[in-house]
Coordinates of C-alpha atoms and ligand atoms in Angstrom, one line a residue:
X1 CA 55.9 0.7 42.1
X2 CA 53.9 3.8 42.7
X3 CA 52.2 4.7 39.4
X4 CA 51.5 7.8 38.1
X5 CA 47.6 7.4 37.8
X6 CA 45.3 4.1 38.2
X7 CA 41.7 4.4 36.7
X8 CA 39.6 4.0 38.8
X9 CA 37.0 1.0 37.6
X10 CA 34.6 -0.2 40.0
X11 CA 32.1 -3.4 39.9
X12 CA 29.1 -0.9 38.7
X13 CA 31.5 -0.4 35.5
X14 CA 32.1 -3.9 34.5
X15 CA 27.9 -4.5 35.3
X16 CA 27.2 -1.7 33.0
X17 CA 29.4 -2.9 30.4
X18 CA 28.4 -6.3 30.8
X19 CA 24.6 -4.7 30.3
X20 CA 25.9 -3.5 27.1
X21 CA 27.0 -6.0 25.7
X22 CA 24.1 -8.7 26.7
X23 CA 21.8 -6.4 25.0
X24 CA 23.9 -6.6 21.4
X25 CA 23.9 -2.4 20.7
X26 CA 27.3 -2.0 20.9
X27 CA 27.9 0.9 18.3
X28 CA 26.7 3.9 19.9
X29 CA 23.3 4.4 21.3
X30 CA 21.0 5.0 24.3
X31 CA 23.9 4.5 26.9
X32 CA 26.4 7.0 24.9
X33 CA 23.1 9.8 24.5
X34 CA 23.1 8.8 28.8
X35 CA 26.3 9.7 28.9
X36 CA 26.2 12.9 27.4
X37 CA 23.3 14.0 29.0
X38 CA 24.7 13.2 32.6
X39 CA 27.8 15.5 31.5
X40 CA 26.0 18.1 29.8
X41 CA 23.8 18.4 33.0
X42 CA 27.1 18.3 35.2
X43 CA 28.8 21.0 33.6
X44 CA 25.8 23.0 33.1
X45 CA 25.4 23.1 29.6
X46 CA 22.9 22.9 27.0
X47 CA 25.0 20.2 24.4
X48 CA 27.3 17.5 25.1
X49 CA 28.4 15.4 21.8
X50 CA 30.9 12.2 22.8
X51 CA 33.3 11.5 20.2
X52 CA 36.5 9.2 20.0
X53 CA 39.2 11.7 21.6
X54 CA 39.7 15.0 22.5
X55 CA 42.0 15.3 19.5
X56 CA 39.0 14.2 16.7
X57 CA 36.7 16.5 19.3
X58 CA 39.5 19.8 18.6
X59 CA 39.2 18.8 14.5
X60 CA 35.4 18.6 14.4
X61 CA 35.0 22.0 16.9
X62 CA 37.1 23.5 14.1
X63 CA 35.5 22.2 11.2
X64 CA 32.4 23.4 12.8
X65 CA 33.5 26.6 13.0
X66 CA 34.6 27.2 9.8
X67 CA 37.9 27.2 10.5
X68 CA 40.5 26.6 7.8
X69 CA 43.2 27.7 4.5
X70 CA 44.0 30.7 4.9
X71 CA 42.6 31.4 8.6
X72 CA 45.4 31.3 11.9
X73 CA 44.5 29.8 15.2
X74 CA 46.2 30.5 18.1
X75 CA 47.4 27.9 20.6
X76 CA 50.0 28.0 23.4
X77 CA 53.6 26.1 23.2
X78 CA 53.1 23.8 26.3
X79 CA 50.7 21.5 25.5
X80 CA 50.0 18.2 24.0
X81 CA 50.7 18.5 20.2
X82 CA 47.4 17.6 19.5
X83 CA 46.2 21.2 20.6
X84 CA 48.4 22.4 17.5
X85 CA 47.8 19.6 15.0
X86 CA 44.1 19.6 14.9
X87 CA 44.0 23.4 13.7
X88 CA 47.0 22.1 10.8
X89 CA 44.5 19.2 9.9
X90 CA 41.5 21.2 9.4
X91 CA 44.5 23.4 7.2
X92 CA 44.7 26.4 9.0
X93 CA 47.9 27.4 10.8
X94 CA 48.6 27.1 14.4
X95 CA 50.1 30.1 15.8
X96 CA 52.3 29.7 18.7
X97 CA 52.5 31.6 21.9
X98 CA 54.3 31.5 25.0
X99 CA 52.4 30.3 28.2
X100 CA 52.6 31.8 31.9
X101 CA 55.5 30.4 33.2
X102 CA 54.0 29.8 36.9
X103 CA 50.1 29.3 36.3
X104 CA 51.5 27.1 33.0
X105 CA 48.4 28.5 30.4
X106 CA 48.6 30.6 27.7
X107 CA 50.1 34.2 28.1
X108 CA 47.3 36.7 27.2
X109 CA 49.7 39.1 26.3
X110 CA 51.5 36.6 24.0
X111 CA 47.9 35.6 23.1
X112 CA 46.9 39.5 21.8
X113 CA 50.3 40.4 20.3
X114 CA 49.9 37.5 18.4
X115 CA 46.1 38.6 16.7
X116 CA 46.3 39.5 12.6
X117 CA 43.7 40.0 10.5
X118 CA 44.0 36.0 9.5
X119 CA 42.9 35.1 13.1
X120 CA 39.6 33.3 13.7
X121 CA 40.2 31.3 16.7
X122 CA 42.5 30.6 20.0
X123 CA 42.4 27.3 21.8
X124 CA 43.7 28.0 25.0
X125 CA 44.4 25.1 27.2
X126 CA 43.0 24.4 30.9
X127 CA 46.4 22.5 31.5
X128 CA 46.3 19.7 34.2
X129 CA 43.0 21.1 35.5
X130 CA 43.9 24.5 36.4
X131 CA 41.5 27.0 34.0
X132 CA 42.0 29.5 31.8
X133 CA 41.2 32.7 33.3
X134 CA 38.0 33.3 31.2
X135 CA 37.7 37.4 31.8
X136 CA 40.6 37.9 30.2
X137 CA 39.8 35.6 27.1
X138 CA 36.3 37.1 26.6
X139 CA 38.0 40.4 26.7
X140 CA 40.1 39.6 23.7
X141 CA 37.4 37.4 21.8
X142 CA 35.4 40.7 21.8
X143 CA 37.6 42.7 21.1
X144 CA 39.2 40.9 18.2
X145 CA 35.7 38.9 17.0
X146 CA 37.5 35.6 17.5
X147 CA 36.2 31.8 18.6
X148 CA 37.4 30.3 22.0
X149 CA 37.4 26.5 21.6
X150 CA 38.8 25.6 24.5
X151 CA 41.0 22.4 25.0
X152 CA 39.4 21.1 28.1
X153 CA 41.5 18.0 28.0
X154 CA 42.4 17.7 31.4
X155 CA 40.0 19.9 33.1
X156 CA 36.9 17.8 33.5
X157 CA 35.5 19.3 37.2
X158 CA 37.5 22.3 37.2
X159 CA 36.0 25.7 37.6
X160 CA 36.7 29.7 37.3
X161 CA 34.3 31.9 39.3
X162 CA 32.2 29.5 39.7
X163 CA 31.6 28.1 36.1
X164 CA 32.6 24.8 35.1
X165 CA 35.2 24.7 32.5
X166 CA 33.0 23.0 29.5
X167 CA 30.3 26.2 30.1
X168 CA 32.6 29.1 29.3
X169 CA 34.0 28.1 25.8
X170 CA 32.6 28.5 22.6
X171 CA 33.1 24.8 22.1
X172 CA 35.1 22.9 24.9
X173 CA 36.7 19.5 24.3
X174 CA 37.4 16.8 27.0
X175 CA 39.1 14.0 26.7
X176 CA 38.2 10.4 28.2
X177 CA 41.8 9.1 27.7
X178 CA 42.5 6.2 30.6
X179 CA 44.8 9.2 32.2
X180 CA 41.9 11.2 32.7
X181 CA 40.8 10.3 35.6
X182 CA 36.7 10.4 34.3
X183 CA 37.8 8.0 31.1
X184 CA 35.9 5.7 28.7
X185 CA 39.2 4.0 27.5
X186 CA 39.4 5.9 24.9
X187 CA 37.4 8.9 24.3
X188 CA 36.2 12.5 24.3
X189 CA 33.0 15.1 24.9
X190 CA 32.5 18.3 22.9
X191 CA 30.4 20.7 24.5
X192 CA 28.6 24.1 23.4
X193 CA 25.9 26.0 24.4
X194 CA 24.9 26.9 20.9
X195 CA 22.5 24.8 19.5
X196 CA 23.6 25.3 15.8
X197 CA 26.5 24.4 16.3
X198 CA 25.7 20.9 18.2
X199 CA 23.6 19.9 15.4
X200 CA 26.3 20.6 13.0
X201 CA 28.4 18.4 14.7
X202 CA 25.8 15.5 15.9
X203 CA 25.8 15.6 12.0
X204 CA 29.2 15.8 11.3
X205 CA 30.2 12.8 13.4
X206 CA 27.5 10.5 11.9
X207 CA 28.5 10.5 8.4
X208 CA 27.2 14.0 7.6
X209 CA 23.6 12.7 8.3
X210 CA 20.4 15.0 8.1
X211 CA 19.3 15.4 11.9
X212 CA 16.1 13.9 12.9
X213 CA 14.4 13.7 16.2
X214 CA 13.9 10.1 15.1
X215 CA 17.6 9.6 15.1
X216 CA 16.9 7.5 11.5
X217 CA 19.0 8.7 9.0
X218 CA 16.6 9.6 6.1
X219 CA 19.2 12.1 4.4
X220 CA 23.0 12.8 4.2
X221 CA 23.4 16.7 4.4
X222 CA 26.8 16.8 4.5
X223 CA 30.1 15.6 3.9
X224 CA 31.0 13.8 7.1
X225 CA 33.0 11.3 8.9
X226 CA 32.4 8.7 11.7
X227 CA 33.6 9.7 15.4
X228 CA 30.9 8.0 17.3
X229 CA 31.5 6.7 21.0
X230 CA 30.3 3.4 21.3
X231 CA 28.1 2.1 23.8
X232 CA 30.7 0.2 25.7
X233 CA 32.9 2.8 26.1
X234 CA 30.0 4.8 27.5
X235 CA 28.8 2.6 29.8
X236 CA 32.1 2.7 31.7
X237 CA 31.7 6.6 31.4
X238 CA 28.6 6.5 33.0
X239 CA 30.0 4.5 36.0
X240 CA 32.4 7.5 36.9
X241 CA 30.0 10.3 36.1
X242 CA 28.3 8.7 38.9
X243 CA 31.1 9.5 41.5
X244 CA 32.6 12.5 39.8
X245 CA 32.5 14.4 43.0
X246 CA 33.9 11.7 45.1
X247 CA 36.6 11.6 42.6
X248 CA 37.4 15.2 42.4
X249 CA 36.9 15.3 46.3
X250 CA 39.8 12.6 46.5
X251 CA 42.2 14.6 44.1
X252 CA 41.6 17.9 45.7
X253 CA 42.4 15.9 49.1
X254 CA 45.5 14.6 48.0
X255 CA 46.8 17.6 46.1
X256 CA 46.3 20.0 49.2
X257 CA 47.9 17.0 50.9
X258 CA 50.8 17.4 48.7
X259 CA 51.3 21.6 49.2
X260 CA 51.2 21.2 53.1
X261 CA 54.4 18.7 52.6
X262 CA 55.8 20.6 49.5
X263 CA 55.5 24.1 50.2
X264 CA 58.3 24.4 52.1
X265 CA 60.6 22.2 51.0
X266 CA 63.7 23.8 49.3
X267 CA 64.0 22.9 46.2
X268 CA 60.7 23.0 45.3
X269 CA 58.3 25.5 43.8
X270 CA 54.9 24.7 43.4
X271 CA 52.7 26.1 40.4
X272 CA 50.5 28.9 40.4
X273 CA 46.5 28.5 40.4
X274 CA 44.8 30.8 37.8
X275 CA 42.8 33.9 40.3
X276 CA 39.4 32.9 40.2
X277 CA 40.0 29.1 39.4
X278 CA 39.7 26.1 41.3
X279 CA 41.7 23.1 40.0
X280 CA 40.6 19.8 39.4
X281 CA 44.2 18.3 39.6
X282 CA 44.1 15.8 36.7
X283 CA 48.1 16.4 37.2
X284 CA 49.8 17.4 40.4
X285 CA 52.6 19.1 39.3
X286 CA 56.4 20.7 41.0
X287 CA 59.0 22.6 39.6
X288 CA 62.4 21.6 40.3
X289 CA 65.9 21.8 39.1
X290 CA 67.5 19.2 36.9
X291 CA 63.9 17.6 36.3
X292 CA 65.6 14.8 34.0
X293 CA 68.0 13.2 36.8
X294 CA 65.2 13.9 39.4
X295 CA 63.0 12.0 37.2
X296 CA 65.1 9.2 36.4
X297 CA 66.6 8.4 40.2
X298 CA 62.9 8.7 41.4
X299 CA 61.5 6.2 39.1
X300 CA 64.6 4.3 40.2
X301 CA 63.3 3.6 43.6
X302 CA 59.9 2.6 42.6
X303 CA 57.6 6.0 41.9
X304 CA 56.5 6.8 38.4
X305 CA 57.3 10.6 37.9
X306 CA 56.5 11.8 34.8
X307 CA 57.6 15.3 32.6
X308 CA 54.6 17.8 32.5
X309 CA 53.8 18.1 29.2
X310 CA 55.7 19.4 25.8
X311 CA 57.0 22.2 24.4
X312 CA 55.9 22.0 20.8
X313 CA 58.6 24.8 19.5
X314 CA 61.2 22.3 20.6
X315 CA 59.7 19.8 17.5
X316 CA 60.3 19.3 13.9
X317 CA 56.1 19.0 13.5
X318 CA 56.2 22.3 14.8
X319 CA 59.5 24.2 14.1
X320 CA 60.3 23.0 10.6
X321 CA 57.3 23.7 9.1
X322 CA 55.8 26.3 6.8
X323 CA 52.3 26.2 7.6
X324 CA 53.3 26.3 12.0
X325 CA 53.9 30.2 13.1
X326 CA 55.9 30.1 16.4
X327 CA 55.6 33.8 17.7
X328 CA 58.0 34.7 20.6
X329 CA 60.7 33.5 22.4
X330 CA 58.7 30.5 24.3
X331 CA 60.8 31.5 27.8
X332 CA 57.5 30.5 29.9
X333 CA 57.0 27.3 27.7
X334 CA 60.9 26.3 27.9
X335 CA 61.1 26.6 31.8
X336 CA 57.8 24.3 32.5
X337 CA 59.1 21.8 30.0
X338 CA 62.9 21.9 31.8
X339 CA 61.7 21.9 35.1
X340 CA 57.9 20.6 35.2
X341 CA 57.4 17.2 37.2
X342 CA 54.4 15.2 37.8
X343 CA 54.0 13.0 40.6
X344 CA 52.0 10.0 41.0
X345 CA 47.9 10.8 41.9
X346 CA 45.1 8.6 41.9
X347 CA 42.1 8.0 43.6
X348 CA 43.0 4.4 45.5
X349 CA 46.6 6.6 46.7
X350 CA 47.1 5.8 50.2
X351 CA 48.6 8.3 52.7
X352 CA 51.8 6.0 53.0
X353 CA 52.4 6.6 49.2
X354 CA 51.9 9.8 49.6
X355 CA 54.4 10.0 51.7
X356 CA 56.7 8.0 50.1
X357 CA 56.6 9.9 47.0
X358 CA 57.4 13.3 49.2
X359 CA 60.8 11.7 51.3
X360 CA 61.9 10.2 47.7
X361 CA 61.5 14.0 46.0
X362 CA 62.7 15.7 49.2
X363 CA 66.3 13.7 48.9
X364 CA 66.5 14.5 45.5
X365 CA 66.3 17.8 45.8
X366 CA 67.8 18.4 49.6
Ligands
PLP1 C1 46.1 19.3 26.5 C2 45.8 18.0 25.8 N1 45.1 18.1 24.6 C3 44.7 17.1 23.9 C4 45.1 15.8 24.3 C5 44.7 14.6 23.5 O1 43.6 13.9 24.1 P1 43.1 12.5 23.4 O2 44.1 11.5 23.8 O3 41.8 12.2 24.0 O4 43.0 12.8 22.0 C6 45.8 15.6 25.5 C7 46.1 14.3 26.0 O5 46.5 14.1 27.1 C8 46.1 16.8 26.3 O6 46.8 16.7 27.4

């Protein structure tokens, strides 16, 4: 079997853990403040908070915000739900929009028709690691006063004009999810450049406790809850942060590896990269007709394909209920989730699998 992705644990990672837990501080500590400091440096920005997903990162960047009754957020249709159901936990109402149908992200037409006076936020998503064109998005934040929290998910490494997404956002959100191919099991990293903010939520995530350089807790300040990352996990981050680039070198290798065999194969159309971004490639993604059979004979003969992602309009969460808005007709959304396919990419993938993987699709679709 070719899998889809492998992660990518090394002896350092099982050392580091094994530091961990010889030394008895398990919860999190010194190694998880590591962690976010070797990420926040990375990425280039001033905060980096870990929490315990992307999707409890999303909740608490809206909470932060003050997001919620009464206040609309809007989010594109192809995504992971959880883009959607952190603004309905925090009680605010996600406000669908169509997505590009080639570059996959959110439609910043779709994204502006959709603005009312209700609207405090947008969480567009840097799908599979190809960014959200951030010139348009500040545009639109200015021009309407809204927040961009962006759901960085799978964009760890990616860039637009030279920023890394997680330096462009208002808040971004990672997540450390084994799929990811920087993970910590389970996991994610908030990160801001506003100061406020990061203290709110260092708060926030430790029970709501007062903030001291000390890191004692000498006061609770605020109602909050418990989304800390625990040394263990971080250790393992730490062992990736430590080849991030030899990791995203490898991806980037593969996936142009990929369009030189792909790009003319009929059959086959290949996603657009957003102008101005360069993709990390968490997902290497085709389009092709009847996705579903293609899917299913692939994995067949030994390669595990996988659907992109969802298209939330097409779910009860979503489409039966009062407190969703789906705005337009989700044409973009609806042809990535008919025809979007991911194929197998992970940093150990040899040539020969690579290859493998391209005769397999090119019979499918020849
Ligand atoms: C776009 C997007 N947002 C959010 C999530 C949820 O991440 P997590 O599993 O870390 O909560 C995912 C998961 O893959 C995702 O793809």
């Amino acid at each position: 079997m070719i899998p889809l992705i492998r992660p990518y644990i090394t002896g350092d990672a099982k050392r580091r853990v094994n530091e961990v837990l010889d030394s008895g501080f398990l919860t999190e500590g010194p190694v998880t403040r590591e962690l976010e400091t070797v990420v926040a440096r990375y990425l280039g920005v001033a905060h980096c908070l870990a929490v315990t997903s992307c999707t409890t990162g999303l909740e608490m960047a809206l909470r932060c915000l003050g997001v919620s009754d009464g206040d609309e957020v809007i989010v594109p249709d192809y995504t992971y739900p959880a883009t959607a159901s952190a603004v309905a936990l925090v009680g605010a109402t996600p406000v669908i929009v169509d997505v590009d149908p080639q570059t996959m992200v959110i439609d910043y037409d779709a994204l502006e028709a959709a603005v009312t006076p209700a609207t405090k936020a947008v969480i567009p998503v840097s799908l599979f690691g190809n960014p959200v064109d951030y010139d348009r998005l500040s545009t639109i934040k200015k021009k309407h006063g809204l927040f961009v929290i962006e759901d960085a998910a799978c964009a760890l490494g990616a860039e637009f004009k030279g920023r890394m997404v997680g330096a462009c956002a208002d808040i971004s959100v990672f997540s450390c999810h084994p799929r990811k191919f920087v993970t910590t099991g389970e996991g994610g990293l908030v990160t801001t450049g506003n100061a406020e903010w990061a203290e709110w939520m260092l708060s926030f995530k430790h029970f709501g406790m007062g903030v001291h350089e000390s890191r004692q807790c000498t006061s609770f300040d605020r109602i909050g809850t418990n989304l800390k990352l625990s040394n263990i996990l971080a250790a393992v981050g730490l062992s990736q942060m430590d080849m991030v680039e030899e990791l995203l070198d490898r991806r980037r290798q593969l996936a142009a590896l990929y369009q030189e065999a792909l790009k003319s194969l009929p059959g086959i159309s290949l996603p657009t990269v957003t102008e101005g971004g360069l993709h990390s490639y968490q997902s290497f993604c085709v389009f092709v007709d009847e996705r579903d059979r293609v899917m299913a004979s692939m994995r067949e003969k030994g390669v595990e394909v996988q659907i992109g992602t969802y298209s939330l309009h097409m779910h009860k969460a979503f489409n039966a209920n009062d407190k969703v808005r789906l705005h337009g007709a989700m044409q973009g959304s609806r042809r990535a989730f008919e025809q979007c396919l991911t194929l197998p990419l992970f940093h150990e993938m040899t040539r020969e699998e690579l290859d493998t993987v391209v005769r397999l699709l090119a019979e499918e679709v020849g």
